[in-house]
Short mmCIF file of C-alpha atoms and ligand atoms in Angstrom, two decimals:
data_model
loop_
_atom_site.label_atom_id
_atom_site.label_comp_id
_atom_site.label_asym_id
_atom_site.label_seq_id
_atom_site.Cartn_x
_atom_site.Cartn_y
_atom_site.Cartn_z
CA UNK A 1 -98.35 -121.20 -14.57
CA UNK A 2 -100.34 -119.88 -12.01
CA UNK A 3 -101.83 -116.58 -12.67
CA UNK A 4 -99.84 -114.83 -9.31
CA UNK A 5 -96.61 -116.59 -10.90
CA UNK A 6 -97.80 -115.02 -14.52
CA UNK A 7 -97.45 -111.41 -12.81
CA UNK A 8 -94.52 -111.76 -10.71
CA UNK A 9 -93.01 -112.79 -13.86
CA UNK A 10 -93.95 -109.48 -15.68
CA UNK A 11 -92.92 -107.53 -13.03
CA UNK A 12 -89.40 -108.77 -13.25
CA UNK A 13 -89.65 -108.25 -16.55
CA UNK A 14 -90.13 -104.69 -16.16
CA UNK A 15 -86.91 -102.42 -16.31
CA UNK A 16 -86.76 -100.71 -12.72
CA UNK A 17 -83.46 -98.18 -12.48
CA UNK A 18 -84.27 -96.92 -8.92
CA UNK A 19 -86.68 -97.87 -6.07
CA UNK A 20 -89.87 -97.53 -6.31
CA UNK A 21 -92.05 -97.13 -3.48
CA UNK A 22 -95.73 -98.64 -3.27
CA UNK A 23 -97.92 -97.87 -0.51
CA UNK A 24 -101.00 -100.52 0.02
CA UNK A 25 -103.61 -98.41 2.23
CA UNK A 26 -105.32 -101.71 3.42
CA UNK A 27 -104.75 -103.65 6.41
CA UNK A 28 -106.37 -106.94 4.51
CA UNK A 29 -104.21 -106.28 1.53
CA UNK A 30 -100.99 -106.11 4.08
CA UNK A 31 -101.85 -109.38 5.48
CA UNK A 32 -102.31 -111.10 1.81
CA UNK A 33 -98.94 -109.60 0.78
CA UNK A 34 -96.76 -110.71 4.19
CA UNK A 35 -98.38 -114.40 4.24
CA UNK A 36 -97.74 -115.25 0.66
CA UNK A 37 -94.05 -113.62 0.97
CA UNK A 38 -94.63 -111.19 -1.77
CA UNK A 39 -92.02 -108.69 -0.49
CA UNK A 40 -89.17 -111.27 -0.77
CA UNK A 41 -90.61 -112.93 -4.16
CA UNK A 42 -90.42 -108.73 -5.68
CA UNK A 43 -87.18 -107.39 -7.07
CA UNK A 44 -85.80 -105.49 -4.11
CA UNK A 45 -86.00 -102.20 -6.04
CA UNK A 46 -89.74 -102.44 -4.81
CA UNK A 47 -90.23 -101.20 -1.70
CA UNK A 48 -93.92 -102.09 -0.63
CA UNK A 49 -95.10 -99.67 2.53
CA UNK A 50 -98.13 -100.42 4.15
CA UNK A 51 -100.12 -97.67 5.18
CA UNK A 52 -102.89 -96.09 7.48
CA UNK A 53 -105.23 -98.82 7.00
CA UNK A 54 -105.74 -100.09 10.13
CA UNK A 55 -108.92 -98.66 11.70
CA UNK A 56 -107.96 -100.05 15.25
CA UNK A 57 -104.83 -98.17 14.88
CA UNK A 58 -105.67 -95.23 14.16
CA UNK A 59 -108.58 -94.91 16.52
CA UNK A 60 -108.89 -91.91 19.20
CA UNK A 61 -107.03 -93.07 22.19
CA UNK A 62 -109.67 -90.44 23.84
CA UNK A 63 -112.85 -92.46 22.06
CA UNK A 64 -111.20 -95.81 23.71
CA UNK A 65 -110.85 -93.87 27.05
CA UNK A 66 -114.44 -92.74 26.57
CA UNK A 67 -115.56 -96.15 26.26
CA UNK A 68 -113.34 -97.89 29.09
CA UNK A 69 -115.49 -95.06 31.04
CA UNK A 70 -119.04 -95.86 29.96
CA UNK A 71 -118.52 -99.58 30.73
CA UNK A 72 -116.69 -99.37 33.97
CA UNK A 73 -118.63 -95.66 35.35
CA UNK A 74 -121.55 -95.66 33.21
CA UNK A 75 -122.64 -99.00 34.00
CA UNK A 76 -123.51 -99.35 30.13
CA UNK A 77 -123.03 -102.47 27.81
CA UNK A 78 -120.12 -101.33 25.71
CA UNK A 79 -120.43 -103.64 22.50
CA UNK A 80 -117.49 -103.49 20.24
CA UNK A 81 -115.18 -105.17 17.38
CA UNK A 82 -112.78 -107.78 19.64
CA UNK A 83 -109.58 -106.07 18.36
CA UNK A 84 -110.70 -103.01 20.27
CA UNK A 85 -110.77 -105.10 23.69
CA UNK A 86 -106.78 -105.10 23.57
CA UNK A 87 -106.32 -101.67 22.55
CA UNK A 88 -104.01 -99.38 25.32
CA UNK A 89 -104.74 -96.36 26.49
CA UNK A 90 -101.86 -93.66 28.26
CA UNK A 91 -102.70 -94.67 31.42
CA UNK A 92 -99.30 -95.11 32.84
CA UNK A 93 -99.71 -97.84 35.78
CA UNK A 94 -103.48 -97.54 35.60
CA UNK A 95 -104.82 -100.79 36.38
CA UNK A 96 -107.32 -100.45 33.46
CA UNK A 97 -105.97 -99.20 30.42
CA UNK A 98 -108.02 -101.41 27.94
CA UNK A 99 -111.62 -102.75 27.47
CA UNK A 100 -110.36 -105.97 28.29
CA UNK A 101 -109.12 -105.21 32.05
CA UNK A 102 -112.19 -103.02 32.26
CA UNK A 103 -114.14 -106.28 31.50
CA UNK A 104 -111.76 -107.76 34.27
CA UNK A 105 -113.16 -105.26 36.94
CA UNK A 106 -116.48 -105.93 36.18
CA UNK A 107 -118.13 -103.52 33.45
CA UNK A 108 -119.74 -105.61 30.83
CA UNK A 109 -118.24 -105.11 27.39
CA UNK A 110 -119.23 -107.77 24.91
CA UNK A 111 -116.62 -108.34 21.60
CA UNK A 112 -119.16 -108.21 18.47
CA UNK A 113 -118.53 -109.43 14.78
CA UNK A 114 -121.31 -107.78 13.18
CA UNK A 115 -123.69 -104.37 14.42
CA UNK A 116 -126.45 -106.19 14.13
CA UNK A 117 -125.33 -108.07 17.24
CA UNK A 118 -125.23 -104.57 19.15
CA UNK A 119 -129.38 -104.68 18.41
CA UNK A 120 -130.03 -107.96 19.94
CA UNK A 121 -127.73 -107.40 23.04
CA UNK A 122 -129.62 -104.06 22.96
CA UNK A 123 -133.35 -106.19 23.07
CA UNK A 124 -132.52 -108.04 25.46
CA UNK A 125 -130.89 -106.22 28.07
CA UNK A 126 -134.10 -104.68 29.26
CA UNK A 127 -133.88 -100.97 28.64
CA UNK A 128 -129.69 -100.93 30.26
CA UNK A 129 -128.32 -98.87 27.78
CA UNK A 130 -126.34 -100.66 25.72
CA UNK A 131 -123.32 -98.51 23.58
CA UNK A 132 -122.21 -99.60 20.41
CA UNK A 133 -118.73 -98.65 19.79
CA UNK A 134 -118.49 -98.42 16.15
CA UNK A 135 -114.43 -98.34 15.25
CA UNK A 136 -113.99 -98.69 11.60
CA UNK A 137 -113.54 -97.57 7.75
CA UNK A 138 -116.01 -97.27 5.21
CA UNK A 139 -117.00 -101.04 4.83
CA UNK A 140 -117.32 -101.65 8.61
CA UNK A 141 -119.75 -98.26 9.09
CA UNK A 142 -121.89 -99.45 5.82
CA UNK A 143 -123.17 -102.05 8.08
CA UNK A 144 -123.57 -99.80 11.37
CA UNK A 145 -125.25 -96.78 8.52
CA UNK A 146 -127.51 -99.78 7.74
CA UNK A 147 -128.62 -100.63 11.38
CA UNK A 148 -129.37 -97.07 12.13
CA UNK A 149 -131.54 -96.65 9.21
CA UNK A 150 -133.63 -99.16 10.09
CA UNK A 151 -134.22 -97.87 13.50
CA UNK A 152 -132.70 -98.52 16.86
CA UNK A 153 -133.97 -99.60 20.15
CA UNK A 154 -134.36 -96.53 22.38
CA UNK A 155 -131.65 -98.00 24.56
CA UNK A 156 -129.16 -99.03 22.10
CA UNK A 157 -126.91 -95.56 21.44
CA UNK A 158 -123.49 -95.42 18.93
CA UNK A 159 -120.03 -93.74 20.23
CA UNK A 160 -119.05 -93.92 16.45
CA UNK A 161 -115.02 -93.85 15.65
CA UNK A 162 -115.53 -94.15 12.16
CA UNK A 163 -113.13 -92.92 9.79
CA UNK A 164 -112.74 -92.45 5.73
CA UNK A 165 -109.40 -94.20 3.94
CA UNK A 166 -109.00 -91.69 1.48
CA UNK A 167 -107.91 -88.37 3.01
CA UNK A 168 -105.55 -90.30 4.96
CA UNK A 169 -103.72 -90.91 1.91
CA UNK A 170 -104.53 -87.20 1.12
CA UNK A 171 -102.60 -86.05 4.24
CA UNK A 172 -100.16 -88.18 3.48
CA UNK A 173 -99.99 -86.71 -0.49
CA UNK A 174 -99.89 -83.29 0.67
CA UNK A 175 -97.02 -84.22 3.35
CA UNK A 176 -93.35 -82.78 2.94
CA UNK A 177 -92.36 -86.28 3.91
CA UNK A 178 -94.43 -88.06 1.12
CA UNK A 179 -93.35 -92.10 1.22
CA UNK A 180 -94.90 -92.64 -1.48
CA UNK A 181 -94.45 -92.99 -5.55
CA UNK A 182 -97.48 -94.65 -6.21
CA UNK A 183 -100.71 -96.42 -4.41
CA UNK A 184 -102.46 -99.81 -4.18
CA UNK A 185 -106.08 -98.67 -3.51
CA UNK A 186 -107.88 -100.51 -0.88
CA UNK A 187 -110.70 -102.97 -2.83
CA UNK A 188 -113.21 -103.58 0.23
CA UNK A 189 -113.54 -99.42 0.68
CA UNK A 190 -113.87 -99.06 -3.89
CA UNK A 191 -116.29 -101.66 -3.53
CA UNK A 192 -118.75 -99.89 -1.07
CA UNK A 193 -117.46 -96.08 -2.89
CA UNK A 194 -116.75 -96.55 -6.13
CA UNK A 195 -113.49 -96.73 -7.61
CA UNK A 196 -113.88 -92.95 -8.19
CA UNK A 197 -113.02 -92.04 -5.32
CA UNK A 198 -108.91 -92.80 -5.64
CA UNK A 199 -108.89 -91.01 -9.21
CA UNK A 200 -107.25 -87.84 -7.18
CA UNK A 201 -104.49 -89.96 -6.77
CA UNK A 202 -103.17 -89.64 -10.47
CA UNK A 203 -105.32 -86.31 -11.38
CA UNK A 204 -104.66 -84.24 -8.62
CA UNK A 205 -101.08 -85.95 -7.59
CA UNK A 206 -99.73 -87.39 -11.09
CA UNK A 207 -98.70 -90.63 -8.70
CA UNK A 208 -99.62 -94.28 -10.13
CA UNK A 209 -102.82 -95.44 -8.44
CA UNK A 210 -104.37 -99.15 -9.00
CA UNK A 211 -107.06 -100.81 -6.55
CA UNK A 212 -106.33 -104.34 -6.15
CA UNK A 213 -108.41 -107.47 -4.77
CA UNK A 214 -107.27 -110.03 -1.64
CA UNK A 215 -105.34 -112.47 -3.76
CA UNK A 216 -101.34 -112.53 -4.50
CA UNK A 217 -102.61 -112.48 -8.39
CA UNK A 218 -104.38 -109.32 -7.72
CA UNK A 219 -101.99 -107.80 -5.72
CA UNK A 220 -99.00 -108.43 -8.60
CA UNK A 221 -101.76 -107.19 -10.95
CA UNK A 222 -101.81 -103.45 -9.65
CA UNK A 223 -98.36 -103.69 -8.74
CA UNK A 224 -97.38 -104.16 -12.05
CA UNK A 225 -99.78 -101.70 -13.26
CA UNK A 226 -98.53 -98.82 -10.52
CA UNK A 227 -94.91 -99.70 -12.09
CA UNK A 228 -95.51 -99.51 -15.83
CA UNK A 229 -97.74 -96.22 -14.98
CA UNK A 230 -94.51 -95.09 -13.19
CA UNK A 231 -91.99 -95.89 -15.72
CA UNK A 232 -94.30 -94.64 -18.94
CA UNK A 233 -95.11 -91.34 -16.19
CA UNK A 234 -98.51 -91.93 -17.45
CA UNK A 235 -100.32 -92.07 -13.96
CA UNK A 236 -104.20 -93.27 -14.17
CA UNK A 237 -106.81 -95.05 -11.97
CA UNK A 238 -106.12 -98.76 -12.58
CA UNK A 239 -109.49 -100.85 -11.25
CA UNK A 240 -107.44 -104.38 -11.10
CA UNK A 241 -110.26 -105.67 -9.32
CA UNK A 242 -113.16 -105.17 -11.77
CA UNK A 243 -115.25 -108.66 -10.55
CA UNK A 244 -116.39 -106.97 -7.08
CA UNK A 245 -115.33 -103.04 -8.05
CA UNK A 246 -118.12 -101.15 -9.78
CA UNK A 247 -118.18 -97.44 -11.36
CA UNK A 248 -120.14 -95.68 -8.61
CA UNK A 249 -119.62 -98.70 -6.07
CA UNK A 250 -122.65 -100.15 -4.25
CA UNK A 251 -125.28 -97.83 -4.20
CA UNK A 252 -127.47 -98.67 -1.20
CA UNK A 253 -123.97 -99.07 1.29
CA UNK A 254 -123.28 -95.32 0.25
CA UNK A 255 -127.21 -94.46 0.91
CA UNK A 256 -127.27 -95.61 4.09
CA UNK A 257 -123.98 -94.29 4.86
CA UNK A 258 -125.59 -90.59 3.46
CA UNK A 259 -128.94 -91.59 5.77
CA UNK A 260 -127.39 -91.82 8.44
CA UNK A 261 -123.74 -89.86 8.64
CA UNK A 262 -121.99 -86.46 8.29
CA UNK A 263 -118.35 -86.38 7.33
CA UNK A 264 -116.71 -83.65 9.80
CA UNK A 265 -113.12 -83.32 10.76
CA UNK A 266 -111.68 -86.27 12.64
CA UNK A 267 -108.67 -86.72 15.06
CA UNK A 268 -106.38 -89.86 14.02
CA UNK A 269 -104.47 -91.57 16.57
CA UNK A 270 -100.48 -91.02 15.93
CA UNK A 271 -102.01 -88.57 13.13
CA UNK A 272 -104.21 -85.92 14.35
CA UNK A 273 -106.79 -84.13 13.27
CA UNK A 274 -107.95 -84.79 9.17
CA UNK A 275 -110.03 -82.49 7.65
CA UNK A 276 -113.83 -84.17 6.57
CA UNK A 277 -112.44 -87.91 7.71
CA UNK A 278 -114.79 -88.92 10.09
CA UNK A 279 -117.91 -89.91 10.25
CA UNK A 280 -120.51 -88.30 12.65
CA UNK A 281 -124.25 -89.11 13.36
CA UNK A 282 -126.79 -87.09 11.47
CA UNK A 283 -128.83 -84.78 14.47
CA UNK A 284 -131.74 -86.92 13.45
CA UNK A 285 -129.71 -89.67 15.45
CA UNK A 286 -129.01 -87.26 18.31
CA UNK A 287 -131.13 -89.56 20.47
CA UNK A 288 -128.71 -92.01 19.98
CA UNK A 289 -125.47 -90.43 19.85
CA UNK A 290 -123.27 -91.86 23.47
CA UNK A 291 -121.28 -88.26 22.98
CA UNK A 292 -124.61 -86.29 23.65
CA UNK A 293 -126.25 -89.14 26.05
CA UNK A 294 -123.32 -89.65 28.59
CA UNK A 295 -121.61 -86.02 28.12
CA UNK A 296 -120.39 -86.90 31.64
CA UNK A 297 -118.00 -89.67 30.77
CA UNK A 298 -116.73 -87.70 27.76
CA UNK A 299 -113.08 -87.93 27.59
CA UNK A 300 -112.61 -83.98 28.50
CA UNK A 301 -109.50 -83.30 28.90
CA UNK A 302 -107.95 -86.15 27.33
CA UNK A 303 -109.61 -84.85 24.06
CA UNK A 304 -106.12 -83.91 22.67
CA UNK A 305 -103.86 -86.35 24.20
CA UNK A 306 -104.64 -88.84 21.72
CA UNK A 307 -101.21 -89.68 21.43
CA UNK A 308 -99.66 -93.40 20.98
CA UNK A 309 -98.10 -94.67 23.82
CA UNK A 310 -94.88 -93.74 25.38
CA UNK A 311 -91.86 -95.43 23.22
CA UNK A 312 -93.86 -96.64 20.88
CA UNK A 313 -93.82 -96.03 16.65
CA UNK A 314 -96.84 -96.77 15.36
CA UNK A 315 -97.19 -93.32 14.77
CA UNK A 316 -94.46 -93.82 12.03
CA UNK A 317 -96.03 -97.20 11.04
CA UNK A 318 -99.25 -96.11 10.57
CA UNK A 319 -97.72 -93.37 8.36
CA UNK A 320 -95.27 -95.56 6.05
CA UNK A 321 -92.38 -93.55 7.69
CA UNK A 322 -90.82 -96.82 8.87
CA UNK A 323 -91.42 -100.35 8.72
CA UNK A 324 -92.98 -102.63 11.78
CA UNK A 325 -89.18 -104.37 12.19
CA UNK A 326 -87.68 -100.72 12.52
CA UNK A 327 -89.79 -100.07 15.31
CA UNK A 328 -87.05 -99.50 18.29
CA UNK A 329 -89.26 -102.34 20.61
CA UNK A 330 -90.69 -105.10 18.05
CA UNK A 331 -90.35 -108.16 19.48
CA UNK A 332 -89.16 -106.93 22.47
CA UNK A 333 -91.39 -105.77 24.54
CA UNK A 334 -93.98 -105.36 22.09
CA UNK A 335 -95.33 -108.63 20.42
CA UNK A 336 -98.67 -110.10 19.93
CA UNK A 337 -98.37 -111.70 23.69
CA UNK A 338 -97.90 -108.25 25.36
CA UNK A 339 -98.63 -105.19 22.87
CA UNK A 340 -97.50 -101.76 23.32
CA UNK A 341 -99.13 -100.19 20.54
CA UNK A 342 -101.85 -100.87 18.78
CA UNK A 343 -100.09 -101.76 15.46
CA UNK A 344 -99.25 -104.84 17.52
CA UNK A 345 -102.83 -105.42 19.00
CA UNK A 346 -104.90 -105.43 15.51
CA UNK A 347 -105.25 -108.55 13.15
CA UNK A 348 -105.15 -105.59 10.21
CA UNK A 349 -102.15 -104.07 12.20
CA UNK A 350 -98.66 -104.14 10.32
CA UNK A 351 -97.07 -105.25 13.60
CA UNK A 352 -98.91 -107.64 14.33
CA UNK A 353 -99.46 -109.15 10.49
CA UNK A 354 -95.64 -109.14 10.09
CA UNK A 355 -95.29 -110.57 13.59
CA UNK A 356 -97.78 -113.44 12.11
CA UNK A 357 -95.68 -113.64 8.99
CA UNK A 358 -92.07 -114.47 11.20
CA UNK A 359 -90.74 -111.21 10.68
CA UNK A 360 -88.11 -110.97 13.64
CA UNK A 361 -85.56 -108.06 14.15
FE1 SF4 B 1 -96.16 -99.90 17.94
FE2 SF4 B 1 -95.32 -102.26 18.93
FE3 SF4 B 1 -95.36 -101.83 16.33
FE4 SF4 B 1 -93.58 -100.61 17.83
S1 SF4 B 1 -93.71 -102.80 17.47
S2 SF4 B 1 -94.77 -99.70 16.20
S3 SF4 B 1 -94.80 -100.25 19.69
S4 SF4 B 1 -97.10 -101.90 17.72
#
């Protein structure tokens, strides 16, 4: 018997009376559980509710504006994650409500896969500034800590958009519309951390908390750990994923990350503003911040209308309140073909991974 086979067994072994309702922060854990049908293979007393793990999602519609600016007024390179390129911004009829239509009209924004990329575009490009539009969670801004550590070309300057995981699920703890009874921790963000960092979960919250790894088996693993904590009401930190999660997590991602970062409040798109979520460039970097260098394409006014756009849910997506298929426009209008929100535009969006899995209304 295969060892995902070996869990799921357990778990319906386990004697549920009511629902139970597990929240999986990560947008990589979402896609494992929708492609290998987990939600159908559970008892249906499990309700599994993915989260605000989806950095795409959740990022500033003003910081996206901002960018869309720089490329198309600033005449900069705007290099940036390719899930950005799709993502809309509340620009009613605008022609250009994304990177990729400001691409379209002729600013030059080049989709990246690593930061490191944003250096050599940066070396070449013959002292054009170049803007590296950092969108991402802990494990994607190790990386971009890393490259500004090492020192950056005096034309290569970061509009970071970085975010931390957990006081997302803090906000959501503290909520008096809490969807949650216990937690699958995200692995990639306890690898770079330290599995630490999600012990508030059953300290502070007395709520079930296990951090899982990418595969079904590890996924049924904390599951059935977050159940038995739930029925015994002995909540803990559960590390299911002990190969790649180590006690203090990797130490030189979290020095860079300290090199190079504060943590200062953050806005959240469909959220708003979280206390110490966000990561901001040290002033040592001031030289390289975009928000200091091109205060003239700042997004000014739009600073608060970071809303998502007209009709959409994500907003209630992104915060477990519903699920993708209760969105009132999945499918129609919004699929992967012609996204509305930005649930629908990310490959670690809920839309868009259930979309991928064949969940129709
Ligand atoms: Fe947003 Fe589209 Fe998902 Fe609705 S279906 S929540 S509009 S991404």
């Amino acid at each position: 018997m295969s060892d995902a086979r070996l869990w799921l067994e357990r778990i319906r072994e386990l004697p549920i009376p009511d629902g139970i309702r597990i929240m999986n922060v990560c947008g990589g854990h979402e896609r494992s559980i929708s492609m290998a049908g987990l939600r159908t293979a559970l008892p249906p007393a499990i309700r599994l509710i993915p989260g605000p793990g989806c950095p795409v999602c959740i990022c500033p519609e003003e910081d996206i504006y901002q960018a869309i600016r720089l490329g198309l007024e600033g005449e900069a390179v705007v290099a940036t994650f390719g899930d950005m390129l799709r993502v809309p911004v509340n620009l009613g009829r605008q022609a250009v409500r994304t990177l990729e239509q400001a691409k379209a009209a002729g600013a030059d924004i080049r989709p990246i896969a690593s930061p490191i990329e944003a250096r050599i575009i940066a070396e070449k490009a013959a002292g054009k500034p170049v803007v590296l539009f950092a969108v991402g969670f802990e494990t994607t801004m190790a990386p971009v800590a890393a490259l500004m550590a090492e020192g950056l070309p005096d034309n290569l300057y970061i509009l970071c958009s970085g975010r931390l995981t957990w006081p997302a699920v803090k906000l959501l703890l503290d909520s008096d519309e809490c969807v949650l009874d216990a937690l699958v921790a995200p692995g990639h963000v306890a690898t770079v951390m330290g599995p630490e960092e999600w012990a508030f979960v059953a300290d502070d919250y007395r709520l079930p908390v296990a951090i899982a790894g990418f595969t079904p088996a590890s996924l049924l693993r904390a599951i059935h750990s977050t159940i038995v904590q739930w029925l015994e009401e002995t909540p803990r930190l559960d590390n299911c994923y002990p190969e790649a999660v180590k006690p203090g997590g990797n130490p030189k991602a979290r020095e860079f990350l300290d090199r190079s970062f504060d943590v200062a409040a953050g806005n959240w798109r469909g959220i708003g503003p979280i206390a110490a979520s966000a990561y901001a460039l040290k002033p040592g970097f001031a030289a390289h911040d975009a928000r200091l260098h091109f205060p003239d394409y700042d997004a000014g006014d739009r600073r608060h209308a970071g809303e998502m756009p007209a009709g959409c849910d994500c907003a209630r997506v992104v915060l477990g309140r519903i699920q993708p298929d209760e969105c009132r426009i999945y499918g129609k209008p919004c699929s992967p073909r012609s996204p509305v929100g930005p649930c629908m535009v990310s490959d670690e969006g809920a839309c868009r991974i259930w979309w991928a899995a064949g969940v129709r209304k």
